Amino acid sequence: MAVVAIGDVNQDGFQDFAVGAPYHSTGRVSIWMGSKTGISQTPSQVIDGKDIPGGGFQTFGYSISGGMDVDRNSYPDIAVGSLDDRVVLLRARPVIHLKNSFTVTPEVISLEDCDACIEAKVCLSYTFSTGSASSQKSISFQYTVDADQQSSRSPRVRFLDNKDGKYTGKMSINPSGDCRSLKLELVSKTIQDKVAPIVFLLRVSLVETPSSGGQTLEDLSAFPVISQKNALTNKAEIHIQKACGLDNKCESNLQMTAAFTDEQNTPFPTRNGQQIFHYTTGVKKLKLMVNVSNVPSQDKKAEDAYSASLNVTIPTSLSFSSLNPKNLNVELSPGVPYLLCTLGDPFKSNQRVEIEITFETTGITIDMQEIQTELQLSTWSDQNDLQPLLRVLMVEYVLQPFFNIPLSQFRTEFSGKVIGESAMKSTSDIGSPVEFNLTVALSGKPLGNLGYLEVVFQWPSSVANQKWLLYLSEIQMTGTSKPFCVPENNVINPLNLTVSERKTRRRKRDEASLGSEQTEPQTLPNPRAVQRKPPANLDCDTGSALCQTFTCPLLGMDISANLTVRARIWNSTMLEDYNAARVLVYGRATLSLKTDKPSIKMSNYTREFTVAIDPAEAEELQYEVPLWIIIVSALAGVILLSLIVILLWKCGFFKRANTRELYEAKALKAEMKTQPSENDRLTEED
């Protein structure tokens, strides 16, 4: 290794040195610069032996000699030797200090008044590092001006000469320097980004002159290098006129609130800080109400917000329908899960706007738990606190089934004789039949594997003294995966009797009347039919009857199901305890939901049914009036008649007239009188 001081190569007043490494490949020499801060961290130039034309070196840099000026150009040269018996003279190129001046006018432009009003001016000059300003030849420089290249969008201005945002030119100048002027124009009058300054960047480089390649030494003044002290770049910027103060810096204060509402703009209720949406298939649309403001606060100026926009992600379960107000520009591309709404350019200070975004609920499924959307405000103005706003709508699917007992009042009769339980072979031995039909229907999508509906019966099976009352024969189901309901605890047909209802149904097509086996519901009997005893109400809620509670799950139900409940009146209980009296029996059926999905909800639906049981001869019974009523009625009639007779006697109704007096002649005396004159009448008056 060889280390040699080579003098001040770059003429900065500090000594430089060279380091030879002869055994690095074919040999290498590194030039290190001194400075006021010390030795440079990296070499300023590295010369490899293999790069020397025609050299063929193997140990280039074995020896170095510096401090000489062979071509007398005031720059030190060095000689590099090797073990290959060859020496190379490395001459130092002149160092120039470049000066550039770069200006763009005017500093503020008006979009309405600016056509080709922008001018960029580039001025270059230089001096040699030795202090000499004389040169026999001019030096060529290449300069490139980038207009608005730092903008995230396409350039807002372009050069008139090439209709582009970038211009490259050449200048061949003496040390005294020269200038070039470039004209620019606006690409469009409707520039979206009016806030960011239009930045111009200048880059300068030397145009390398090719070597003549002759045997004589060339004048290296035509091959200078630019001093590292001089920046090869420069920058200038201009602004677009706007209402943002003298500093041309717009500080906005955009704020936003958002909430989901129904079609009537009523916000959905809130639970634990989250909005709750009770979804049914009847809900076709919902809205997102967004309020945006640009109002000054304590530490915010709220200047105009240029290119203010609102970005809203569209949930996968919803589809965009409309947006109000209509004057806002909305960008929505097919397949893109967001919409971009332009609020204004600018969205002025103290301005407010309420945006109503309507979505269709086409993609909501019954097992969906939430709907999420993210809202993001943006502006070209200076505001660094614009954070995304997340809104979550918790979905609760509310089932609204149709549950009904079409004929909930059933009338039947009891008669015959008492039969013991052990003597019964079929359900027809028990008593008269009772039949109810229950209808269940869903409006909308079936539950599938997300859950199922079930009917819970409160069945009055016995009276308070535990005698049989309504004996369940069977519950047949249609629209479900199972044809019959078979609950636990042997509730249905616990005596395992032959179900005669099935044979009866086959005979119905050929029989005009069924007698005591009739199962068609009838109206309640005529209230004028007089009975000996008041009706007996048997109800589990009052304790007058005992109920069995059991469940019929509607497994495999699509959108509807029917249940037919068949039972028998326990005839013996009616004859023993309620003979010659009407009995009203009350029962209940409740439709409920079974699911492990917390988002699916349904209220219980309870329906009541009634069985009116009358004795078979109830309408033929004659009411016997008690004897005391007859006696009292007779006495009252006699007393009333006596009072009427006495009253007529007092009035002379019974006194007879004498007919003789009517026809007997009578003598009458006649009297004659004169009429007084007028004078006599006046005299009497005096």
Short mmCIF file of C-alpha atoms in Angstrom, two decimals, residues 335-519:
data_model
loop_
_atom_site.label_atom_id
_atom_site.label_comp_id
_atom_site.label_asym_id
_atom_site.label_seq_id
_atom_site.Cartn_x
_atom_site.Cartn_y
_atom_site.Cartn_z
CA GLY A 335 -67.47 -3.18 -8.68
CA VAL A 336 -65.78 -0.54 -6.51
CA PRO A 337 -66.94 -0.75 -2.87
CA TYR A 338 -66.93 2.98 -2.16
CA LEU A 339 -68.38 6.24 -3.37
CA LEU A 340 -66.61 9.59 -3.61
CA CYS A 341 -68.66 12.69 -2.97
CA THR A 342 -67.25 16.13 -3.85
CA LEU A 343 -68.28 18.62 -1.16
CA GLY A 344 -66.97 21.78 -2.82
CA ASP A 345 -63.97 23.49 -4.29
CA PRO A 346 -63.72 25.21 -2.01
CA PHE A 347 -65.90 24.11 0.89
CA LYS A 348 -66.07 27.58 2.35
CA SER A 349 -65.50 28.76 5.87
CA ASN A 350 -68.59 28.51 8.14
CA GLN A 351 -70.27 26.23 5.63
CA ARG A 352 -72.35 23.21 6.68
CA VAL A 353 -73.98 20.44 4.68
CA GLU A 354 -76.16 17.43 5.54
CA ILE A 355 -75.73 14.46 3.22
CA GLU A 356 -78.37 11.75 2.99
CA ILE A 357 -77.06 8.49 1.52
CA THR A 358 -79.74 5.87 0.82
CA PHE A 359 -78.87 2.16 0.65
CA GLU A 360 -80.97 -0.83 -0.35
CA THR A 361 -80.96 -3.81 2.02
CA THR A 362 -80.67 -6.40 -0.75
CA GLY A 363 -77.69 -8.24 0.72
CA ILE A 364 -78.71 -8.51 4.37
CA THR A 365 -78.98 -12.11 5.55
CA ILE A 366 -80.79 -13.30 8.64
CA ASP A 367 -77.55 -14.37 10.35
CA MET A 368 -75.76 -11.05 9.75
CA GLN A 369 -74.63 -9.44 12.99
CA GLU A 370 -73.41 -6.00 11.91
CA ILE A 371 -73.04 -3.53 9.08
CA GLN A 372 -69.85 -1.45 8.93
CA THR A 373 -68.98 1.61 6.91
CA GLU A 374 -65.96 3.90 7.01
CA LEU A 375 -66.09 7.58 6.15
CA GLN A 376 -63.04 9.67 5.30
CA LEU A 377 -62.87 13.41 4.68
CA SER A 378 -60.07 14.81 2.53
CA THR A 379 -58.97 18.23 1.34
CA TRP A 380 -56.01 19.87 -0.33
CA SER A 381 -56.03 22.45 2.44
CA ASP A 382 -53.77 22.13 5.46
CA GLN A 383 -55.48 19.88 8.03
CA ASN A 384 -53.63 16.98 9.59
CA ASP A 385 -56.32 15.67 11.97
CA LEU A 386 -58.63 14.08 9.40
CA GLN A 387 -59.08 10.55 10.67
CA PRO A 388 -61.41 7.83 9.31
CA LEU A 389 -64.81 7.64 11.01
CA LEU A 390 -66.10 4.09 11.55
CA ARG A 391 -69.83 3.53 11.96
CA VAL A 392 -71.20 0.13 13.02
CA LEU A 393 -74.87 -0.84 12.84
CA MET A 394 -75.70 -3.93 14.88
CA VAL A 395 -78.27 -6.06 13.06
CA GLU A 396 -81.01 -7.95 14.87
CA TYR A 397 -83.21 -9.96 12.52
CA VAL A 398 -86.73 -9.81 13.92
CA LEU A 399 -88.96 -12.65 12.82
CA GLN A 400 -92.61 -11.69 12.40
CA PRO A 401 -94.44 -14.96 11.83
CA PHE A 402 -98.14 -15.51 11.26
CA PHE A 403 -99.52 -17.74 14.02
CA ASN A 404 -103.22 -18.41 14.17
CA ILE A 405 -105.91 -20.86 15.25
CA PRO A 406 -108.59 -20.26 12.60
CA LEU A 407 -111.45 -21.68 14.75
CA SER A 408 -110.29 -21.21 18.32
CA GLN A 409 -113.74 -21.99 19.84
CA PHE A 410 -114.85 -25.61 19.55
CA ARG A 411 -118.24 -26.90 20.65
CA THR A 412 -118.95 -30.50 21.52
CA GLU A 413 -121.30 -32.59 23.74
CA PHE A 414 -121.12 -35.39 26.23
CA SER A 415 -123.64 -38.14 26.94
CA GLY A 416 -123.89 -41.86 27.53
CA LYS A 417 -122.67 -43.74 30.56
CA VAL A 418 -119.56 -43.88 32.70
CA ILE A 419 -116.84 -46.22 31.41
CA GLY A 420 -113.76 -47.19 33.40
CA GLU A 421 -110.28 -46.47 32.12
CA SER A 422 -109.33 -50.14 31.97
CA ALA A 423 -112.29 -50.92 29.75
CA MET A 424 -111.23 -48.52 27.01
CA LYS A 425 -109.62 -49.96 23.88
CA SER A 426 -109.66 -47.04 21.45
CA THR A 427 -109.90 -43.29 21.72
CA SER A 428 -113.53 -43.44 20.57
CA ASP A 429 -114.38 -45.06 23.92
CA ILE A 430 -113.26 -41.92 25.74
CA GLY A 431 -115.80 -39.44 24.47
CA SER A 432 -116.56 -36.87 21.83
CA PRO A 433 -113.71 -35.73 19.57
CA VAL A 434 -112.08 -32.30 19.65
CA GLU A 435 -109.92 -30.94 16.82
CA PHE A 436 -107.94 -27.70 16.41
CA ASN A 437 -105.84 -26.51 13.47
CA LEU A 438 -102.83 -24.24 14.06
CA THR A 439 -101.23 -22.33 11.18
CA VAL A 440 -97.63 -21.01 11.22
CA ALA A 441 -96.15 -18.96 8.37
CA LEU A 442 -93.00 -16.87 7.89
CA SER A 443 -92.81 -13.75 5.76
CA GLY A 444 -89.40 -13.74 4.16
CA LYS A 445 -86.49 -16.16 4.17
CA PRO A 446 -86.64 -19.52 5.98
CA LEU A 447 -84.40 -20.07 8.97
CA GLY A 448 -82.61 -23.08 7.47
CA ASN A 449 -79.89 -24.34 9.79
CA LEU A 450 -79.85 -21.11 11.82
CA GLY A 451 -82.64 -22.23 14.14
CA TYR A 452 -86.24 -23.41 14.24
CA LEU A 453 -89.66 -22.50 15.56
CA GLU A 454 -91.53 -24.50 18.14
CA VAL A 455 -95.06 -24.52 19.51
CA VAL A 456 -95.35 -24.82 23.29
CA PHE A 457 -98.73 -26.16 24.44
CA GLN A 458 -100.35 -25.55 27.80
CA TRP A 459 -102.81 -28.43 27.53
CA PRO A 460 -105.67 -28.88 30.08
CA SER A 461 -105.35 -32.65 30.49
CA SER A 462 -107.23 -33.06 33.79
CA VAL A 463 -109.42 -31.28 36.28
CA ALA A 464 -108.31 -30.16 39.72
CA ASN A 465 -109.04 -33.56 41.28
CA GLN A 466 -106.78 -35.18 38.63
CA LYS A 467 -109.59 -36.77 36.67
CA TRP A 468 -109.11 -36.86 32.92
CA LEU A 469 -110.43 -33.84 31.03
CA LEU A 470 -109.04 -33.54 27.47
CA TYR A 471 -107.22 -36.65 26.34
CA LEU A 472 -104.64 -35.94 23.58
CA SER A 473 -104.90 -38.48 20.77
CA GLU A 474 -102.34 -37.15 18.28
CA ILE A 475 -100.81 -34.00 16.76
CA GLN A 476 -100.28 -34.24 13.04
CA MET A 477 -97.90 -31.81 11.31
CA THR A 478 -97.47 -30.78 7.67
CA GLY A 479 -94.71 -28.62 6.23
CA THR A 480 -92.14 -30.10 8.62
CA SER A 481 -89.65 -32.94 8.42
CA LYS A 482 -91.70 -35.08 10.83
CA PRO A 483 -95.38 -35.94 10.25
CA PHE A 484 -96.31 -36.17 13.93
CA CYS A 485 -95.33 -34.37 17.09
CA VAL A 486 -93.95 -36.82 19.65
CA PRO A 487 -92.98 -34.87 22.78
CA GLU A 488 -91.22 -36.34 25.77
CA ASN A 489 -92.84 -37.79 28.93
CA ASN A 490 -95.49 -39.72 26.97
CA VAL A 491 -97.86 -36.78 26.83
CA ILE A 492 -99.76 -37.84 23.73
CA ASN A 493 -101.96 -40.97 24.02
CA PRO A 494 -100.39 -42.03 27.32
CA LEU A 495 -102.78 -45.05 27.59
CA ASN A 496 -101.59 -46.31 24.21
CA LEU A 497 -105.14 -46.62 22.89
CA THR A 498 -105.99 -47.22 19.27
CA VAL A 499 -106.37 -43.85 17.59
CA SER A 500 -109.78 -44.12 16.00
CA GLU A 501 -109.55 -40.62 14.45
CA ARG A 502 -107.50 -42.01 11.58
CA LYS A 503 -110.25 -44.49 10.60
CA THR A 504 -112.85 -41.76 10.99
CA ARG A 505 -111.05 -39.54 8.51
CA ARG A 506 -111.22 -42.29 5.88
CA ARG A 507 -114.96 -42.67 6.34
CA LYS A 508 -115.77 -38.96 6.11
CA ARG A 509 -116.01 -38.97 2.34
CA ASP A 510 -118.89 -41.49 2.45
CA GLU A 511 -120.82 -40.33 5.51
CA ALA A 512 -123.25 -37.44 5.48
CA SER A 513 -123.33 -37.12 9.25
CA LEU A 514 -121.06 -38.46 11.95
CA GLY A 515 -123.32 -38.38 15.01
CA SER A 516 -121.30 -38.22 18.14
CA GLU A 517 -118.07 -38.59 16.13
CA GLN A 518 -118.57 -35.19 14.41
CA THR A 519 -115.45 -33.04 14.63
#
